[in-house]
Amino acid sequence: MQQDTLPDSVIHNSRVLPATPGQVFAAFENPDKLAIWWGPAGFTNTFATFEFIPDGNWIFTMHAPNGADFANESVFREIVRDSRIVLEHTVVPWFRLTVTLTPEGQGTLLTWDQEFENPEMAERMRPLAATANEQVLDRLQALLVEN
């Protein structure tokens, strides 16, 4: 789906990754792998709770390179093995993240749609989130290439 066909409340990123949908899905469901690539460049993560099941909680802290910590809480709303993950970030800023995995050639087309509560919040977050999401996908791609 192209950004121009999505609601104004959605920030869209996509990438063809050099791995199968199963390999990409494994990078989400394995907390040790997820902690390596989740977040913008230079960030690290500490997971307190990681329940990768529908309605499971994910509570973690992202640590910025400058020493700042960012508390995060999410709930996994939908998990379809090798094809779809939906989570709600339940603290400010609220958003619903929908990740879809579609086989494409020898790889996987990953779409990353981050829907905020309204278009105004999406516009406020867009300068940061669009770039940060690309950095997240860079880190995911690097992990997949290494493995």
GROMACS .gro file of C-alpha atoms in nm:
model
  147
    1MET     CA    1   0.000   0.000   0.000
    2GLN     CA    2   0.135   0.342  -0.090
    3GLN     CA    3   0.142   0.628   0.161
    4ASP     CA    4  -0.100   0.831  -0.055
    5THR     CA    5  -0.370   0.561  -0.019
    6LEU     CA    6  -0.339   0.539   0.360
    7PRO     CA    7  -0.515   0.757   0.617
    8ASP     CA    8  -0.331   1.073   0.724
    9SER     CA    9  -0.287   0.918   1.068
   10VAL     CA   10  -0.052   0.648   0.928
   11ILE     CA   11   0.324   0.661   0.880
   12HIS     CA   12   0.422   0.398   0.622
   13ASN     CA   13   0.758   0.235   0.564
   14SER     CA   14   0.838  -0.072   0.357
   15ARG     CA   15   1.139  -0.272   0.254
   16VAL     CA   16   1.226  -0.589   0.065
   17LEU     CA   17   1.442  -0.792   0.301
   18PRO     CA   18   1.691  -1.064   0.200
   19ALA     CA   19   1.522  -1.341   0.400
   20THR     CA   20   1.213  -1.559   0.396
   21PRO     CA   21   0.897  -1.450   0.578
   22GLY     CA   22   0.974  -1.721   0.835
   23GLN     CA   23   1.320  -1.579   0.901
   24VAL     CA   24   1.183  -1.226   0.936
   25PHE     CA   25   0.905  -1.347   1.167
   26ALA     CA   26   1.165  -1.527   1.382
   27ALA     CA   27   1.349  -1.196   1.428
   28PHE     CA   28   1.028  -1.060   1.586
   29GLU     CA   29   0.928  -1.360   1.798
   30ASN     CA   30   1.272  -1.425   1.949
   31PRO     CA   31   1.328  -1.161   2.221
   32ASP     CA   32   1.707  -1.198   2.206
   33LYS     CA   33   1.704  -1.117   1.834
   34LEU     CA   34   1.440  -0.846   1.871
   35ALA     CA   35   1.642  -0.667   2.138
   36ILE     CA   36   1.933  -0.640   1.893
   37TRP     CA   37   1.749  -0.458   1.615
   38TRP     CA   38   1.448  -0.283   1.772
   39GLY     CA   39   1.485   0.094   1.787
   40PRO     CA   40   1.675   0.362   1.599
   41ALA     CA   41   2.049   0.346   1.533
   42GLY     CA   42   2.254   0.334   1.851
   43PHE     CA   43   1.966   0.238   2.082
   44THR     CA   44   1.967  -0.069   2.305
   45ASN     CA   45   1.680  -0.239   2.484
   46THR     CA   46   1.601  -0.404   2.816
   47PHE     CA   47   1.291  -0.624   2.806
   48ALA     CA   48   1.100  -0.668   3.133
   49THR     CA   49   0.808  -0.863   2.984
   50PHE     CA   50   0.779  -1.022   2.640
   51GLU     CA   51   0.465  -1.231   2.578
   52PHE     CA   52   0.454  -1.291   2.203
   53ILE     CA   53   0.094  -1.411   2.192
   54PRO     CA   54  -0.234  -1.232   2.113
   55ASP     CA   55  -0.309  -0.993   2.401
   56GLY     CA   56   0.040  -1.055   2.538
   57ASN     CA   57   0.229  -0.770   2.700
   58TRP     CA   58   0.561  -0.629   2.589
   59ILE     CA   59   0.718  -0.397   2.847
   60PHE     CA   60   1.065  -0.265   2.780
   61THR     CA   61   1.300   0.029   2.808
   62MET     CA   62   1.481   0.175   2.509
   63HIS     CA   63   1.819   0.324   2.597
   64ALA     CA   64   1.934   0.612   2.375
   65PRO     CA   65   2.302   0.667   2.293
   66ASN     CA   66   2.293   0.989   2.501
   67GLY     CA   67   2.188   0.794   2.813
   68ALA     CA   68   1.817   0.882   2.803
   69ASP     CA   69   1.575   0.600   2.879
   70PHE     CA   70   1.233   0.560   2.718
   71ALA     CA   71   0.975   0.337   2.888
   72ASN     CA   72   0.754   0.147   2.644
   73GLU     CA   73   0.447  -0.069   2.691
   74SER     CA   74   0.271  -0.252   2.411
   75VAL     CA   75   0.014  -0.527   2.369
   76PHE     CA   76   0.029  -0.775   2.080
   77ARG     CA   77  -0.317  -0.769   1.925
   78GLU     CA   78  -0.273  -1.007   1.632
   79ILE     CA   79  -0.003  -1.255   1.540
   80VAL     CA   80  -0.022  -1.463   1.223
   81ARG     CA   81   0.292  -1.674   1.185
   82ASP     CA   82   0.516  -1.564   0.899
   83SER     CA   83   0.271  -1.301   0.772
   84ARG     CA   84   0.133  -1.040   1.016
   85ILE     CA   85   0.199  -0.880   1.354
   86VAL     CA   86  -0.020  -0.609   1.506
   87LEU     CA   87   0.067  -0.436   1.831
   88GLU     CA   88  -0.065  -0.137   2.021
   89HIS     CA   89   0.179   0.096   2.191
   90THR     CA   90  -0.031   0.177   2.498
   91VAL     CA   91   0.165   0.469   2.641
   92VAL     CA   92   0.215   0.815   2.494
   93PRO     CA   93   0.232   0.842   2.201
   94TRP     CA   94  -0.039   0.580   2.138
   95PHE     CA   95  -0.013   0.399   1.806
   96ARG     CA   96  -0.106   0.072   1.639
   97LEU     CA   97   0.177  -0.089   1.442
   98THR     CA   98   0.083  -0.334   1.169
   99VAL     CA   99   0.369  -0.532   1.015
  100THR     CA  100   0.294  -0.751   0.714
  101LEU     CA  101   0.532  -1.000   0.555
  102THR     CA  102   0.479  -1.101   0.193
  103PRO     CA  103   0.707  -1.331  -0.007
  104GLU     CA  104   0.876  -1.141  -0.289
  105GLY     CA  105   1.127  -1.318  -0.512
  106GLN     CA  106   1.398  -1.464  -0.288
  107GLY     CA  107   1.307  -1.224  -0.006
  108THR     CA  108   1.021  -1.070   0.187
  109LEU     CA  109   0.835  -0.744   0.141
  110LEU     CA  110   0.787  -0.600   0.490
  111THR     CA  111   0.532  -0.322   0.528
  112TRP     CA  112   0.534  -0.118   0.849
  113ASP     CA  113   0.221   0.092   0.907
  114GLN     CA  114   0.226   0.298   1.225
  115GLU     CA  115  -0.121   0.443   1.288
  116PHE     CA  116  -0.148   0.724   1.543
  117GLU     CA  117  -0.464   0.836   1.722
  118ASN     CA  118  -0.524   1.122   1.476
  119PRO     CA  119  -0.363   1.295   1.175
  120GLU     CA  120  -0.228   1.577   1.393
  121MET     CA  121  -0.029   1.337   1.611
  122ALA     CA  122   0.099   1.156   1.301
  123GLU     CA  123   0.220   1.486   1.154
  124ARG     CA  124   0.389   1.576   1.482
  125MET     CA  125   0.562   1.236   1.494
  126ARG     CA  126   0.638   1.200   1.120
  127PRO     CA  127   0.977   1.382   1.114
  128LEU     CA  128   1.109   1.156   1.390
  129ALA     CA  129   0.920   0.832   1.325
  130ALA     CA  130   0.971   0.803   0.949
  131THR     CA  131   1.350   0.829   0.989
  132ALA     CA  132   1.360   0.615   1.303
  133ASN     CA  133   1.152   0.344   1.133
  134GLU     CA  134   1.401   0.332   0.844
  135GLN     CA  135   1.684   0.293   1.096
  136VAL     CA  136   1.493   0.008   1.262
  137LEU     CA  137   1.456  -0.163   0.925
  138ASP     CA  138   1.827  -0.106   0.855
  139ARG     CA  139   1.909  -0.284   1.180
  140LEU     CA  140   1.666  -0.568   1.105
  141GLN     CA  141   1.817  -0.611   0.760
  142ALA     CA  142   2.170  -0.620   0.907
  143LEU     CA  143   2.064  -0.892   1.154
  144LEU     CA  144   1.908  -1.099   0.876
  145VAL     CA  145   2.220  -1.067   0.658
  146GLU     CA  146   2.444  -1.176   0.950
  147ASN     CA  147   2.233  -1.485   1.018
   0.00000   0.00000   0.00000
